[in-house]
Structure formats: C-alpha cells, structure tokens
mmCIF file of C-alpha atoms in Angstrom:
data_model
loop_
_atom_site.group_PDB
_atom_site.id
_atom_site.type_symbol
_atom_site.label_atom_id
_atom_site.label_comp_id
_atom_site.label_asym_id
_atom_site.label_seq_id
_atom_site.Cartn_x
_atom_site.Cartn_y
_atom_site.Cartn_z
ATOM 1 C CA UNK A 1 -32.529 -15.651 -34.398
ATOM 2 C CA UNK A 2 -30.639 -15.975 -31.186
ATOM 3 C CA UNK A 3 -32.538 -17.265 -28.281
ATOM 4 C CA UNK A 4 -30.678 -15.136 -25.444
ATOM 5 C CA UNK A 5 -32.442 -12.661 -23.763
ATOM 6 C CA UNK A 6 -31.411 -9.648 -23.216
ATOM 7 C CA UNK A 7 -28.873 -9.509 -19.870
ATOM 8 C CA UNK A 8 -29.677 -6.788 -17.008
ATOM 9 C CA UNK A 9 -26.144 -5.754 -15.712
ATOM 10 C CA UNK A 10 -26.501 -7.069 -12.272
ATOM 11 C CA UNK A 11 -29.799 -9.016 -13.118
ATOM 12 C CA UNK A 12 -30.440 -12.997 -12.536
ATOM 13 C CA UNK A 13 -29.803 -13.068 -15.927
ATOM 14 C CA UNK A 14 -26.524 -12.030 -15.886
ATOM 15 C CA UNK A 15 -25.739 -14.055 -12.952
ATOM 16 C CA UNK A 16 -27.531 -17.229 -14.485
ATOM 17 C CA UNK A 17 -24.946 -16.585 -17.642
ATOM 18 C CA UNK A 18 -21.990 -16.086 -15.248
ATOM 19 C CA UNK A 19 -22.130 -18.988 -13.205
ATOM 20 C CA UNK A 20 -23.057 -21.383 -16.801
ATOM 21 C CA UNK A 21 -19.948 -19.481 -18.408
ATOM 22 C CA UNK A 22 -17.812 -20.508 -15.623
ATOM 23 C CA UNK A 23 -18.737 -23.592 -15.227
ATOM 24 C CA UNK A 24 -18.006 -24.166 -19.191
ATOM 25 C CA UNK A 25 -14.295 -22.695 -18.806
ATOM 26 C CA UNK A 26 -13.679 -24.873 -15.428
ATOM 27 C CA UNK A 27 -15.040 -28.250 -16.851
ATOM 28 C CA UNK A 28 -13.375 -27.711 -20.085
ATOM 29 C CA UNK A 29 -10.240 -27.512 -18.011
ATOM 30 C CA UNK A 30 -11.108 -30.616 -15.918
ATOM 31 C CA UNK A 31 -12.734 -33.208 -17.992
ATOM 32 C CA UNK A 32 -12.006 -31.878 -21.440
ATOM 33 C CA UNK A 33 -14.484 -31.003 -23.985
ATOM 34 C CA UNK A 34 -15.570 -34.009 -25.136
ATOM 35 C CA UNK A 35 -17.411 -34.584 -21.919
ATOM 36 C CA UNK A 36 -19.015 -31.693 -21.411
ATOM 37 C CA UNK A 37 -22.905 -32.303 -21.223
ATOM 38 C CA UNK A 38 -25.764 -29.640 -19.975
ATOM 39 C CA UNK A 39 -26.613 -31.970 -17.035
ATOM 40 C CA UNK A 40 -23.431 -31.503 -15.873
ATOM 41 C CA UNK A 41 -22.709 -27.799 -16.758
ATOM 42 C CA UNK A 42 -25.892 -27.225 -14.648
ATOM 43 C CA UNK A 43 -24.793 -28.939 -11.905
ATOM 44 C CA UNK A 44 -21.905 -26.843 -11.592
ATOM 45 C CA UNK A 45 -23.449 -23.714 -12.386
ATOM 46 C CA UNK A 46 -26.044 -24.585 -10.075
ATOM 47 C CA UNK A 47 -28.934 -23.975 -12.188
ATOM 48 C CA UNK A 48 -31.414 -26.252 -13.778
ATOM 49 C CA UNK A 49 -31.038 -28.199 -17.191
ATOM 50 C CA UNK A 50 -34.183 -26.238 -18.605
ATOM 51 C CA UNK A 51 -32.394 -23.214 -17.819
ATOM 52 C CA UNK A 52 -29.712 -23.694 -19.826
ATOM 53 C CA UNK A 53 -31.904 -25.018 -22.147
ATOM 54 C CA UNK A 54 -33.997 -21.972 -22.459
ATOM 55 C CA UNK A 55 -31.542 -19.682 -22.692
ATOM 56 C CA UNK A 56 -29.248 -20.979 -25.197
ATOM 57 C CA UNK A 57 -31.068 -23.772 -26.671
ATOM 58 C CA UNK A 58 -28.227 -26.780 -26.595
ATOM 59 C CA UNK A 59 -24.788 -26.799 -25.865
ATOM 60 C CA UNK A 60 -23.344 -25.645 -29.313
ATOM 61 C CA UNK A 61 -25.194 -22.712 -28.887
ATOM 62 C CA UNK A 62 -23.749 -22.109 -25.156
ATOM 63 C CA UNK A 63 -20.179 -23.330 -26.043
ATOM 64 C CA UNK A 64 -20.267 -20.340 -28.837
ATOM 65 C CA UNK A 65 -21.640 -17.391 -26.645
ATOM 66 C CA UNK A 66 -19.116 -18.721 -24.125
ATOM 67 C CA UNK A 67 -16.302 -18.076 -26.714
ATOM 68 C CA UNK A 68 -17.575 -15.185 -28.196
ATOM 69 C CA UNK A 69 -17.541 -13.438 -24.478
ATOM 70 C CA UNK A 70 -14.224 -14.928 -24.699
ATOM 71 C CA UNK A 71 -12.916 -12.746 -27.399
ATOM 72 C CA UNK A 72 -14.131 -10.003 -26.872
ATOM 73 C CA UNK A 73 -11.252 -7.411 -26.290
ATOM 74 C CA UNK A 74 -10.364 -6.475 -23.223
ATOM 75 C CA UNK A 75 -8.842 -3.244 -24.121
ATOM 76 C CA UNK A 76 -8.372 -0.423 -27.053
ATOM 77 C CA UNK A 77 -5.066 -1.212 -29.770
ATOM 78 C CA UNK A 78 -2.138 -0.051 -28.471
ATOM 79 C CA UNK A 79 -1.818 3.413 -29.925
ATOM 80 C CA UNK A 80 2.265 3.581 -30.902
ATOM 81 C CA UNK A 81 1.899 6.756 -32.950
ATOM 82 C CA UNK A 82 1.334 5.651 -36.857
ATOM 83 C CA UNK A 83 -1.294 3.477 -38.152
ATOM 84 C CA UNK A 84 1.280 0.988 -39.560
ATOM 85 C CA UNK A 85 2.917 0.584 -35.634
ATOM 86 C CA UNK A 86 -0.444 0.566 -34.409
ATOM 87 C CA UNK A 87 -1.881 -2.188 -36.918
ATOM 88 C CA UNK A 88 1.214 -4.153 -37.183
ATOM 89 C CA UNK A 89 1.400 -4.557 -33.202
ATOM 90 C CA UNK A 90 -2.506 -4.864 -33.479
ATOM 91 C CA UNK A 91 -1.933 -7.982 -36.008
ATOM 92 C CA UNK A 92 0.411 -9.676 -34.097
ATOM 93 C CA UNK A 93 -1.158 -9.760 -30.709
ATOM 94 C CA UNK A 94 -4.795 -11.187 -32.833
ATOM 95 C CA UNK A 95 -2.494 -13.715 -34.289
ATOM 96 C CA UNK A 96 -0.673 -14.869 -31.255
ATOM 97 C CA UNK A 97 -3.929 -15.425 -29.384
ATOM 98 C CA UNK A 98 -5.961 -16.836 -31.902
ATOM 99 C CA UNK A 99 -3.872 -19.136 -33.414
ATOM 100 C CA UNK A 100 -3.162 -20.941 -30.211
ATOM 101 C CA UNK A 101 -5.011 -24.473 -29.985
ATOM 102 C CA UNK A 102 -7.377 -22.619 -27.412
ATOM 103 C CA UNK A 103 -7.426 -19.455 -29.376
ATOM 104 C CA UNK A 104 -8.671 -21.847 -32.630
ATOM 105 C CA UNK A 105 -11.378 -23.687 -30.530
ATOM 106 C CA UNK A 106 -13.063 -20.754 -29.428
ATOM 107 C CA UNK A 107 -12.932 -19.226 -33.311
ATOM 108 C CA UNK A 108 -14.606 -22.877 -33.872
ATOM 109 C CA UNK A 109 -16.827 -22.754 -31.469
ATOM 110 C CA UNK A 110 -18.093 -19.111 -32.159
ATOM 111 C CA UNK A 111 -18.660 -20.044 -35.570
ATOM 112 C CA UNK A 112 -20.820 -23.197 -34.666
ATOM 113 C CA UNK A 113 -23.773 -21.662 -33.105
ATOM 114 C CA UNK A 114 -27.078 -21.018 -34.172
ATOM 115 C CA UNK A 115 -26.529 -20.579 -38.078
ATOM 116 C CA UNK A 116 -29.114 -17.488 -38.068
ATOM 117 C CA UNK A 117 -27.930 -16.045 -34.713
ATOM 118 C CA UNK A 118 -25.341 -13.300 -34.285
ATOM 119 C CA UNK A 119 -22.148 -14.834 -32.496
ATOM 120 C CA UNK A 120 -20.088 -15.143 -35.769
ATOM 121 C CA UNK A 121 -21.334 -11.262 -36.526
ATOM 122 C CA UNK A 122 -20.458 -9.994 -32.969
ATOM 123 C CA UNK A 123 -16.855 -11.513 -33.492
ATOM 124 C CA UNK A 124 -16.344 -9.617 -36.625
ATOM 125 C CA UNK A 125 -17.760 -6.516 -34.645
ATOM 126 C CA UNK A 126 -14.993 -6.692 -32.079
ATOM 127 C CA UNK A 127 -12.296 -7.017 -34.973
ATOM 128 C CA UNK A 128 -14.001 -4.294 -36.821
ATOM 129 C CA UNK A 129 -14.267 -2.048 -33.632
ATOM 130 C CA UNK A 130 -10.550 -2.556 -33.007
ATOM 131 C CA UNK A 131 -9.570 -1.628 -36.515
ATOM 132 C CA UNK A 132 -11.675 1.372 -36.241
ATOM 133 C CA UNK A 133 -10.112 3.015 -33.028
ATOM 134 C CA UNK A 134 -6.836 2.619 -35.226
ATOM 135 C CA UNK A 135 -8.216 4.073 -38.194
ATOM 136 C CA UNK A 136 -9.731 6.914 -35.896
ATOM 137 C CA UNK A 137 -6.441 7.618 -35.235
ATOM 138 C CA UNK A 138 -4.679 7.894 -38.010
ATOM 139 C CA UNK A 139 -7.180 10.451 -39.029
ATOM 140 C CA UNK A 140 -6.796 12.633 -36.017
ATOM 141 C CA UNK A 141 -2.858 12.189 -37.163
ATOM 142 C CA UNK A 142 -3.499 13.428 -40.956
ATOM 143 C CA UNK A 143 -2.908 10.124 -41.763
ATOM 144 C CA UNK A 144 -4.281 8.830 -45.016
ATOM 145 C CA UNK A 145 -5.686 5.190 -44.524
ATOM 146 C CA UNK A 146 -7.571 2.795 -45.803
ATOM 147 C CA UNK A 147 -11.524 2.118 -44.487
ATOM 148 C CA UNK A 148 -12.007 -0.928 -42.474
ATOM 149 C CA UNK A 149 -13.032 -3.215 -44.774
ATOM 150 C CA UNK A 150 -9.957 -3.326 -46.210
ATOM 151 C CA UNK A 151 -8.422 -3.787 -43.339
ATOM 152 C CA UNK A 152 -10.513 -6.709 -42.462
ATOM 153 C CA UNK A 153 -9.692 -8.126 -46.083
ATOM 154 C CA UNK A 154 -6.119 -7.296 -46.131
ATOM 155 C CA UNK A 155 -5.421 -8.896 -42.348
ATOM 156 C CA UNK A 156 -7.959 -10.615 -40.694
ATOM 157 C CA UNK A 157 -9.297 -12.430 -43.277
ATOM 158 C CA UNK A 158 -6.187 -13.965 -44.472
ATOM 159 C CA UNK A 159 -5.052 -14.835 -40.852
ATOM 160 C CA UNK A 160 -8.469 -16.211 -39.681
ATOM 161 C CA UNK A 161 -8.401 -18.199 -43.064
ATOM 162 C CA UNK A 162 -4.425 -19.527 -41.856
ATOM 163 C CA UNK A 163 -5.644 -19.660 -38.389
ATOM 164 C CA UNK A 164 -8.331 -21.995 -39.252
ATOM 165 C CA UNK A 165 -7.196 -24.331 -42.217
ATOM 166 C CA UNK A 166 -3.180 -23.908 -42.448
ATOM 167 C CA UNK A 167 -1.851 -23.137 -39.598
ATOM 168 C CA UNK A 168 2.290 -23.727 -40.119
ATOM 169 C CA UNK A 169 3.635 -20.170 -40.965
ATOM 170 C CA UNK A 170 1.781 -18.349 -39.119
ATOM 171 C CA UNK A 171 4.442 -15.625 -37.228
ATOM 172 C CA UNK A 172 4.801 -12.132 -36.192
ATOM 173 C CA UNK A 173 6.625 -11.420 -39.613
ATOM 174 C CA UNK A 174 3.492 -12.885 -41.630
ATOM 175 C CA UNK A 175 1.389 -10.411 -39.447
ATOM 176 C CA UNK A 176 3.586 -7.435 -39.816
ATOM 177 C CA UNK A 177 3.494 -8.210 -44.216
ATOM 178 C CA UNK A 178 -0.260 -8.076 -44.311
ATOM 179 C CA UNK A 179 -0.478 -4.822 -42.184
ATOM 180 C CA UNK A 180 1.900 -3.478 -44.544
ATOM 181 C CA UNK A 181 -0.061 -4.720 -47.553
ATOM 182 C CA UNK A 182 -2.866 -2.977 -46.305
ATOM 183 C CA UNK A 183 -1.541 0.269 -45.637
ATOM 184 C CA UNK A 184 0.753 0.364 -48.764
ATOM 185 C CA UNK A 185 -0.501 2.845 -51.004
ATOM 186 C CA UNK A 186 -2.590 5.308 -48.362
ATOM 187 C CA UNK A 187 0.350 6.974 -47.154
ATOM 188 C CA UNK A 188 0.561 5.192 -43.522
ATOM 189 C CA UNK A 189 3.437 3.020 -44.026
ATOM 190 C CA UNK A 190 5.815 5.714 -45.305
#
C-alpha cells in the first residue's frame, strides 16, 4: 500500500509535495540523477529529511510519484472527427513523448515504486481515461468501436513494450498501423 496521504488542494500537504516535486525536476536537471539523494532534495525543497521520508518512504518511491504526476495528461485527445483520426493522432503524440530518453525514465521510474502501491495502476488509468474520451466519441458518432481494453492491447501495450525494450522503429507510421489494427474490423477505420 502506498504511503502518501491523501493531498488537500491548497493544504501543507500539497505544498510539502510541490516544493519536493520541484526540487526533483530542478536537481535532475542540475546534477543528474545519479546524485540525487533525500538530504539534498530536502534541502531544496526546504523541508526536512523525515518529511520526505514519511511521505514517500525513500527516494524510489518519490522519483515514481514525481513521474507519474509527470504523465498525467494535460488535456482531452484531440477530437478530429472519427475514432481512427482521433486514435491515430492520439498514438502518435503518446509515442513521441514517451519514447524520448526523458519520456522512458519517467515510464521507469513510475514502474519502480512501491511494488504494492498504485503508481504503475494510475499510469494505466490516464492511458485508459484517454482512450475512453475517444471511444465516448465514436459512440456519440454511431461509430462502432472496439472497448478499451483492446485498445490498450492493440496500441499501448505494444508501444510501451517498444518504448521500453526496443526502441529503433519506433515512428509515427508504426503508431498510425497499430491504431489501425485496432479499429480494423469495428467499422471506425472505413
């Protein structure tokens, strides 16, 4: 289980997690990863070690909730008209961010926290939550689609899997060909 606590809007809390998230994104930027240690993320934040500490347990922890507020999405898919346009432009942006060297670290690093917490999970969510404003779409449209798993299967799994282990190939055209795939069949890509 996660250690965070749950953040007021506005609260101490939220500022505590501000200031430590900062902190993380300027020092990473300044003296590289590698070197990052709480002492010194505190010191910056201008917090205490135990605070840090007690909120997120050690840095693996705190380098993954900073990357999962990371990528979260700033803003709904683009909504071009058809559920292929929509998930095709959808697929490239995700793969264009995410498969840059900074994009992959913060996949890493989201996937390295606590191994019963919920950073990996809240990932997926945003993916899944993107996918299903596009799919919500479609069906105001009359368009027949497929449900979001697939979706997740037929193009974010493959590309996180690319992202991740074999990253040569990865281009807008291979993102366009698995949105294709995985509207092929439900009436969306004709």
């Amino acid at each position: 289980m996660s250690r965070k606590p749950m953040v007021r809007p506005g609260g101490r809390s939220a500022r505590v997690q501000q200031a430590v998230h900062t902190a993380v994104r300027e020092l990473q930027a300044e003296v590289g990863r590698a070197e990052l240690t709480i002492p010194l993320l505190a010191a910056r934040a201008g917090v205490t070690p135990s605070t840090i500490y007690r909120r997120w347990g050690d840095l693996q922890e705190l380098l993954s909730d900073v990357a999962v507020e990371h990528l979260r999405p700033d803003t709904l898919p683009e909504d071009r008209g058809r559920l292929l346009d929509d998930l095709q432009s959808w697929a490239e942006q995700f793969l264009e961010e995410m498969a840059t060297p900074a994009g992959r670290a913060y996949i890493r690093d989201a996937l390295l926290g606590v191994p019963d917490g919920d950073n990996a999970g809240q990932c997926s969510d945003y993916a899944a939550g993107q996918i299903g404003t596009m799919l919500a779409r479609a069906a105001e449209r009359g368009e027949d689609a497929p449900d979001a798993e697939t979706v997740l299967d037929r193009v974010v799994a493959p590309m996180m899997y690319r992202i991740l282990f074999r990253p040569d190939g990865l281009t807008p055209a291979y993102a366009r060909r698995l949105a294709q795939e995985a509207v092929e069949g439900f009436g969306a890509a004709r």
